[in-house]
């Protein structure tokens, strides 16, 4: 048996799996339903990212711009752990339903906000829902699909980002310019109805209930750690934006909450990049954190430093949806499996290149379309890496631990986003980033641009992504002395 094959002891394994692909008779309704859910999340991400610079300026919240993104990731940390526990105990149906509801409620809250603080609260509610949804979807994939189809469904998830990546920025930019940014947030919840009607009945038939009909024990300690990691991340983000000596107090308190929570919720040896599951989880955080930390500032940079409209600024990233799907499709092919580690190393190098190349547009002579090309390369790399980490995690996870291990992967993803956004957000604000609202065109008040504020966002993130290329060389657990079963640290 290969070291990468799952260690499963389940009587159901003896039952012949259904034949056909993810759109075959046995899987069609389920696949269409959960891909619809991912499509909704993708459309929200691309549309909201386009509207965010305008919303922040209208609410006089450019200085809190990073909070608009990090609040989502902060609360999603708690949602992920809760969803993992909930799904392992009762199945993924309920956390998925509640998560979609919270996701929609957060959008409505942000869309009706009169001040930036309420807007951020809405993003936090939305993040709680997103955390519940994403882990529940991983559990659905783990339970409902045989192993040979998991890379394919993950590639389908990536492909479902293509249309939103192209249509989302254009639609959101048009709505923002003609109707106002609020309608971008208030219009998306209408799309919740379709995934609910399609996905939930199929999940009830194929992946509901605990594994083997016996509910797993509820781990109250992990919920407490989840509260600690969310509170710690929030305090750290607040301290990073405050930029006063007094802010060291909440910063230290946040770190004191984060450290034990991270040690208890992630696989042992994650931040030592130990081979196997720990490095898989670490790489997910490094890849997502560096990429999102940079991408969050691309539309703002193009709007404020090059005078682009929100539509064009968001649309400049549209090609990335196509190349991301292409990278995920490449990693899903059976012929790519023996070369998965090399593909992931190459993917992280592509991400580092894209992040480092993006701020070249701060020079007026550099055409703005270079961002679109660079980001397409980075998204190709992300498709190779993100799809592969998901496949490896499910391959290494026994069925009863799929929820908890999927939560660990998503925690690494979200925590890296929070910490890195806090760091670059603080540097951005310290170098005058809060004053860029007038833009490159130098609005009526003649405010100066601050290109250095953007450089301290992109260049450190490129270094982090390059470090991820090394982590990607440590994913094969063949030489690791990992114990059987659960790899997370136990109390």
XYZ file of C-alpha atoms in Angstrom:
491
model
C 0.000 0.000 0.000
C 1.274 3.472 -0.905
C 1.928 5.816 1.978
C -0.489 8.263 0.387
C -3.410 5.818 0.375
C -6.022 6.491 3.076
C -5.981 4.306 6.145
C -9.655 3.350 6.224
C -11.345 0.700 8.288
C -14.985 0.949 7.275
C -17.320 -1.931 6.373
C -18.852 0.273 3.662
C -15.555 0.049 1.815
C -16.481 -3.487 0.772
C -19.585 -2.261 -1.110
C -18.859 -1.721 -4.816
C -18.883 2.028 -5.536
C -21.263 3.466 -8.129
C -19.869 3.707 -11.633
C -19.643 6.764 -13.869
C -18.258 10.260 -13.487
C -19.401 13.136 -11.310
C -22.274 13.802 -13.728
C -23.277 10.155 -13.997
C -26.676 9.025 -12.807
C -25.484 8.276 -9.266
C -23.802 11.660 -8.727
C -25.540 14.136 -11.057
C -27.931 15.838 -8.624
C -25.340 16.059 -5.877
C -22.627 17.413 -8.180
C -24.869 20.055 -9.716
C -26.042 21.117 -6.262
C -22.685 21.557 -4.547
C -21.090 23.112 -7.628
C -23.954 25.630 -7.528
C -22.991 26.483 -3.949
C -19.373 27.037 -4.973
C -20.567 29.133 -7.922
C -22.448 31.382 -5.488
C -19.382 31.814 -3.276
C -17.236 32.546 -6.332
C -19.633 35.150 -7.678
C -19.741 36.854 -4.296
C -15.967 36.942 -3.981
C -15.361 38.461 -7.411
C -18.271 40.905 -7.240
C -17.605 42.130 -3.699
C -13.887 42.536 -4.409
C -14.752 44.845 -7.283
C -17.152 46.976 -5.225
C -14.976 47.132 -2.099
C -12.812 50.177 -3.025
C -15.914 52.276 -3.766
C -17.679 51.103 -0.608
C -14.647 51.931 1.535
C -14.334 55.416 0.047
C -18.067 56.221 0.402
C -18.071 55.036 4.017
C -14.864 56.997 4.715
C -13.132 53.755 5.596
C -10.048 53.469 3.355
C -7.891 53.237 6.480
C -9.915 50.159 7.493
C -9.868 48.653 4.007
C -8.030 45.504 5.112
C -10.695 44.926 7.805
C -13.280 44.467 5.086
C -11.439 41.315 4.043
C -9.892 40.105 7.297
C -13.159 40.286 9.271
C -14.510 37.619 6.952
C -11.536 35.341 7.543
C -11.469 35.982 11.315
C -14.985 34.727 12.012
C -14.688 31.979 9.425
C -12.048 30.401 11.673
C -14.682 29.673 14.311
C -17.171 28.605 11.670
C -14.725 26.071 10.249
C -14.074 24.320 13.560
C -17.760 24.353 14.454
C -18.654 22.952 11.038
C -16.059 20.178 11.336
C -17.431 19.106 14.721
C -21.028 19.451 13.569
C -20.482 17.541 10.318
C -18.569 14.689 11.984
C -21.285 14.389 14.624
C -24.493 14.810 12.584
C -23.452 15.033 8.942
C -22.843 18.068 6.721
C -26.464 18.957 5.915
C -27.224 21.234 8.872
C -23.959 23.213 8.934
C -24.299 23.757 5.196
C -27.863 25.060 5.539
C -27.087 27.362 8.465
C -23.915 28.532 6.755
C -25.684 29.611 3.574
C -28.234 31.509 5.668
C -25.545 33.365 7.631
C -23.647 34.083 4.415
C -26.723 35.808 2.945
C -27.496 37.695 6.189
C -23.964 39.112 6.275
C -24.293 40.398 2.733
C -27.520 42.201 3.631
C -25.893 43.747 6.717
C -22.939 45.086 4.707
C -25.174 46.288 1.899
C -27.280 48.405 4.248
C -24.358 49.743 6.341
C -24.137 53.488 6.957
C -20.647 53.414 8.470
C -17.574 51.279 7.905
C -17.932 49.607 11.299
C -21.328 48.113 10.423
C -19.983 47.106 7.026
C -17.184 45.156 8.731
C -19.702 43.498 11.091
C -21.630 42.283 8.069
C -18.471 40.838 6.579
C -17.854 39.051 9.895
C -21.325 37.445 9.837
C -20.735 36.457 6.240
C -17.405 34.888 7.215
C -19.078 32.740 9.878
C -21.415 31.399 7.213
C -18.595 30.875 4.742
C -16.608 28.879 7.312
C -19.565 26.602 7.963
C -20.166 26.059 4.249
C -16.655 25.303 3.031
C -15.872 22.593 5.596
C -19.295 21.012 5.139
C -18.638 20.807 1.393
C -15.333 18.999 1.991
C -17.134 16.477 4.185
C -19.720 15.953 1.447
C -16.932 15.242 -1.062
C -15.194 12.886 1.369
C -18.347 10.869 2.088
C -20.224 10.890 -1.189
C -17.481 10.485 -3.819
C -15.146 7.578 -4.304
C -11.458 8.430 -4.258
C -10.954 8.403 -8.023
C -13.576 11.154 -8.436
C -12.347 13.526 -5.735
C -9.722 15.275 -7.908
C -12.395 15.653 -10.593
C -14.962 17.282 -8.311
C -12.252 19.582 -6.933
C -11.413 20.584 -10.505
C -15.123 21.209 -11.096
C -15.148 23.499 -8.051
C -12.295 25.472 -9.616
C -14.027 25.540 -13.000
C -17.135 27.001 -11.372
C -15.063 30.138 -10.691
C -14.491 30.809 -14.394
C -17.827 32.429 -15.275
C -18.016 34.466 -12.021
C -14.429 35.623 -12.556
C -15.363 37.006 -15.978
C -18.949 38.129 -15.393
C -18.661 39.061 -11.700
C -16.290 42.052 -12.022
C -18.088 43.361 -15.093
C -21.543 43.023 -13.516
C -20.422 44.396 -10.144
C -18.574 47.298 -11.750
C -21.565 48.209 -13.902
C -23.958 48.010 -10.953
C -21.559 50.017 -8.769
C -21.204 52.793 -11.317
C -24.894 53.064 -12.282
C -26.890 51.906 -9.243
C -24.387 52.053 -6.375
C -22.178 49.552 -4.592
C -24.914 48.576 -2.122
C -26.851 46.702 -4.784
C -23.859 44.431 -5.353
C -24.239 43.161 -1.792
C -28.041 43.185 -1.664
C -28.488 41.411 -5.001
C -26.320 38.368 -4.316
C -28.491 36.823 -1.525
C -31.215 36.183 -4.109
C -28.904 33.553 -5.618
C -29.011 31.559 -2.356
C -32.371 30.027 -3.270
C -31.087 27.945 -6.184
C -28.234 26.153 -4.319
C -30.581 25.430 -1.409
C -33.217 23.865 -3.647
C -30.728 21.780 -5.641
C -27.997 20.798 -3.166
C -29.733 20.022 0.098
C -32.061 17.195 -1.021
C -29.167 15.456 -2.780
C -26.943 15.796 0.288
C -29.710 14.414 2.500
C -29.838 11.295 0.327
C -26.104 10.670 -0.070
C -24.058 12.213 2.750
C -26.256 13.007 5.731
C -25.895 11.614 9.226
C -22.815 10.414 11.121
C -20.448 7.823 9.653
C -21.724 4.311 10.342
C -24.888 5.732 11.928
C -23.068 6.457 15.200
C -22.530 10.085 16.238
C -18.966 11.116 17.007
C -18.173 12.568 20.402
C -18.509 16.348 20.613
C -15.141 17.920 21.453
C -15.853 20.971 23.595
C -12.141 21.705 23.866
C -11.873 22.286 20.115
C -14.804 24.718 20.221
C -13.100 26.663 23.011
C -9.891 26.716 20.996
C -11.895 27.927 17.992
C -13.259 30.832 20.040
C -9.704 31.574 21.144
C -8.315 31.568 17.627
C -11.092 33.848 16.340
C -10.798 36.292 19.251
C -7.014 36.276 18.991
C -7.084 36.925 15.264
C -9.540 39.787 15.746
C -7.404 41.427 18.444
C -4.301 41.051 16.313
C -6.026 42.663 13.349
C -7.270 45.548 15.511
C -3.812 46.163 16.936
C -2.262 46.134 13.460
C -4.646 48.846 12.244
C -4.449 51.098 15.339
C -0.723 51.973 14.983
C -0.313 53.307 18.540
C 1.916 52.060 21.333
C -1.225 51.333 23.327
C -2.270 48.863 20.630
C 0.512 46.533 21.804
C -1.832 45.450 24.599
C -4.557 43.940 22.366
C -1.815 42.699 20.041
C -0.114 40.722 22.818
C -3.473 39.478 24.098
C -4.320 38.283 20.606
C -1.029 36.449 20.289
C -1.556 34.832 23.707
C -4.903 33.469 22.511
C -3.678 32.432 19.084
C -0.626 30.375 20.002
C -2.279 27.654 22.147
C -5.318 27.579 19.840
C -3.185 27.032 16.754
C -1.174 24.317 18.495
C -4.372 22.506 19.437
C -6.260 22.829 16.156
C -3.589 22.205 13.510
C -1.591 18.998 12.954
C 1.444 18.570 15.171
C 4.519 19.970 13.451
C 2.620 22.202 11.022
C 4.824 25.237 11.556
C 7.945 23.063 11.495
C 6.880 21.871 8.029
C 7.053 18.210 9.017
C 6.475 15.835 6.138
C 2.995 14.670 5.222
C -0.207 16.179 6.611
C 1.508 19.013 8.544
C 3.157 20.362 5.396
C -0.046 19.948 3.374
C -1.868 22.120 5.911
C 0.996 24.625 6.123
C 1.265 24.976 2.351
C -2.442 25.737 2.086
C -1.990 28.659 4.481
C 1.164 29.967 2.823
C -0.370 29.818 -0.656
C -3.743 31.311 0.236
C -2.382 33.925 2.642
C 0.233 35.319 0.275
C -2.100 35.318 -2.719
C -5.160 36.833 -1.001
C -3.016 39.305 0.927
C -1.788 40.673 -2.397
C -4.944 40.259 -4.480
C -7.053 42.220 -1.981
C -5.069 45.339 -2.868
C -4.930 44.945 -6.659
C -8.286 46.663 -7.417
C -7.514 49.428 -4.910
C -4.095 49.986 -6.512
C -5.549 50.199 -10.014
C -8.412 52.506 -8.989
C -6.379 54.907 -6.871
C -2.980 54.869 -8.583
C -3.905 54.441 -12.255
C -7.361 56.048 -12.261
C -9.200 52.967 -13.558
C -12.934 52.499 -13.089
C -14.085 49.819 -10.633
C -15.324 47.766 -13.581
C -11.979 47.705 -15.375
C -10.029 47.249 -12.133
C -12.031 44.151 -11.248
C -12.098 42.880 -14.813
C -8.294 42.966 -14.942
C -8.355 39.868 -12.722
C -10.966 38.013 -14.779
C -8.483 36.000 -16.849
C -7.222 34.505 -13.603
C -10.449 32.530 -13.182
C -9.786 30.718 -16.439
C -6.163 29.888 -15.657
C -7.031 28.841 -12.076
C -9.516 26.352 -13.485
C -6.883 25.193 -15.984
C -4.374 24.543 -13.191
C -6.950 22.634 -11.177
C -7.871 20.577 -14.255
C -4.200 19.700 -14.844
C -3.731 18.448 -11.270
C -6.933 16.387 -11.512
C -5.636 14.200 -14.347
C -4.479 10.750 -13.331
C -1.248 11.170 -15.289
C -0.342 14.150 -13.088
C -0.486 12.216 -9.795
C 3.163 10.998 -9.854
C 4.322 14.573 -10.486
C 2.011 16.303 -8.008
C 4.817 17.567 -5.760
C 6.738 19.072 -8.690
C 3.592 20.718 -10.004
C 2.976 22.306 -6.612
C 6.536 23.634 -6.396
C 6.128 25.155 -9.855
C 2.754 26.552 -8.830
C 4.189 28.413 -5.853
C 6.963 29.875 -8.014
C 4.266 31.160 -10.399
C 2.394 32.743 -7.480
C 5.555 34.466 -6.237
C 6.279 35.814 -9.730
C 2.751 37.209 -10.131
C 2.764 38.976 -6.773
C 6.202 40.490 -7.376
C 5.268 41.654 -10.892
C 1.926 43.290 -10.037
C 3.268 46.545 -8.489
C 5.138 47.315 -11.713
C 1.993 49.213 -12.749
C 2.854 51.845 -10.152
C 5.191 53.114 -12.879
C 3.096 55.124 -15.339
C 4.967 53.829 -18.381
C 4.016 50.224 -17.582
C 0.695 49.301 -19.244
C -2.017 48.225 -16.821
C -2.719 45.035 -18.765
C 0.535 43.608 -17.393
C -1.338 43.026 -14.109
C -3.884 40.859 -15.918
C -1.150 38.743 -17.507
C 0.864 38.418 -14.304
C -2.221 37.509 -12.295
C -3.218 34.892 -14.848
C 0.151 33.201 -14.240
C -0.347 33.372 -10.484
C -3.854 31.933 -10.718
C -2.545 29.044 -12.817
C -0.148 28.269 -9.989
C -2.915 28.559 -7.386
C -5.035 26.095 -9.352
C -2.213 23.568 -9.219
C -1.596 24.094 -5.494
C -5.057 24.531 -3.968
C -6.615 21.607 -5.810
C -3.695 19.358 -4.880
C -3.740 20.246 -1.172
C -7.443 19.407 -1.056
C -6.893 16.052 -2.755
C -3.962 15.139 -0.504
C -5.862 16.062 2.651
C -8.843 13.854 1.784
C -6.476 11.051 0.794
C -4.762 11.167 4.185
C -7.957 11.518 6.263
C -9.894 8.550 7.684
C -13.654 9.040 7.085
C -14.492 9.779 10.730
C -11.909 12.566 10.808
C -12.669 14.173 7.446
C -14.522 17.064 9.091
C -11.830 17.855 11.661
C -8.980 17.536 9.171
C -10.816 19.596 6.551
C -11.362 22.217 9.242
C -7.604 22.209 9.960
C -6.855 22.842 6.280
C -9.331 25.704 6.102
C -8.146 27.134 9.433
C -4.627 27.327 8.050
C -6.018 29.056 4.963
C -8.090 31.615 6.879
C -5.573 32.208 9.682
C -2.822 32.967 7.192
C -5.160 35.406 5.477
C -5.923 37.176 8.761
C -2.325 37.368 9.981
C -0.825 38.409 6.659
C -3.609 40.911 5.936
C -3.047 42.366 9.414
C 0.664 42.721 8.736
C 0.386 44.262 5.279
C -2.639 46.340 6.337
C -0.602 47.877 9.158
C 2.324 48.592 6.832
C -0.063 50.001 4.216
C -1.642 52.383 6.744
C 1.731 53.374 8.243
C 3.032 54.490 4.848
C 0.018 56.656 4.069
C -2.301 54.080 2.561
C -5.321 55.604 4.292
C -4.869 58.751 2.182
C -4.975 57.140 -1.247
C -8.694 57.585 -1.703
C -8.316 60.543 -4.075
C -6.501 58.271 -6.489
C -3.812 58.649 -9.032
C -5.860 61.111 -10.955
C -5.432 63.429 -8.027
C -9.014 64.264 -7.224
C -10.297 67.715 -6.517
C -8.365 67.936 -3.292
C -5.138 67.047 -5.034
C -4.211 64.301 -2.597
C -0.893 62.661 -3.386
C -0.536 59.018 -4.278
C 1.429 56.641 -2.061
C 3.077 53.949 -4.198
C 5.353 52.854 -1.332
C 2.252 51.835 0.643
C 1.481 49.272 -2.060
C 5.062 48.031 -2.353
C 5.048 46.946 1.309
C 1.997 44.841 0.530
C 3.192 43.034 -2.588
C 6.911 42.447 -2.075
C 6.677 40.690 1.343
C 3.835 38.523 0.035
C 6.042 37.473 -2.889
C 8.705 36.342 -0.413
C 6.118 34.325 1.545
C 4.936 32.650 -1.656
C 8.508 31.756 -2.576
C 8.928 30.109 0.834
C 5.876 28.033 -0.061
C 7.814 26.491 -2.931
C 10.135 24.903 -0.337
C 7.207 23.684 1.776
C 5.822 22.007 -1.355
C 8.861 19.710 -1.417
C 7.792 18.171 1.924
C 4.323 16.832 1.157
C 5.179 13.162 0.640
C 4.718 11.382 3.977
C 6.622 8.275 2.845
C 9.604 9.081 5.019
C 7.639 10.590 7.870
C 7.236 8.715 11.127
C 3.596 9.801 11.402
C 1.356 7.756 13.676
C -1.676 6.011 12.247
C -4.998 7.779 12.435
C -5.476 11.291 13.717
C -2.382 13.455 13.257
C -3.612 16.392 15.281
C -2.078 17.109 18.643
C -4.083 15.614 21.452
C -4.434 17.145 24.917
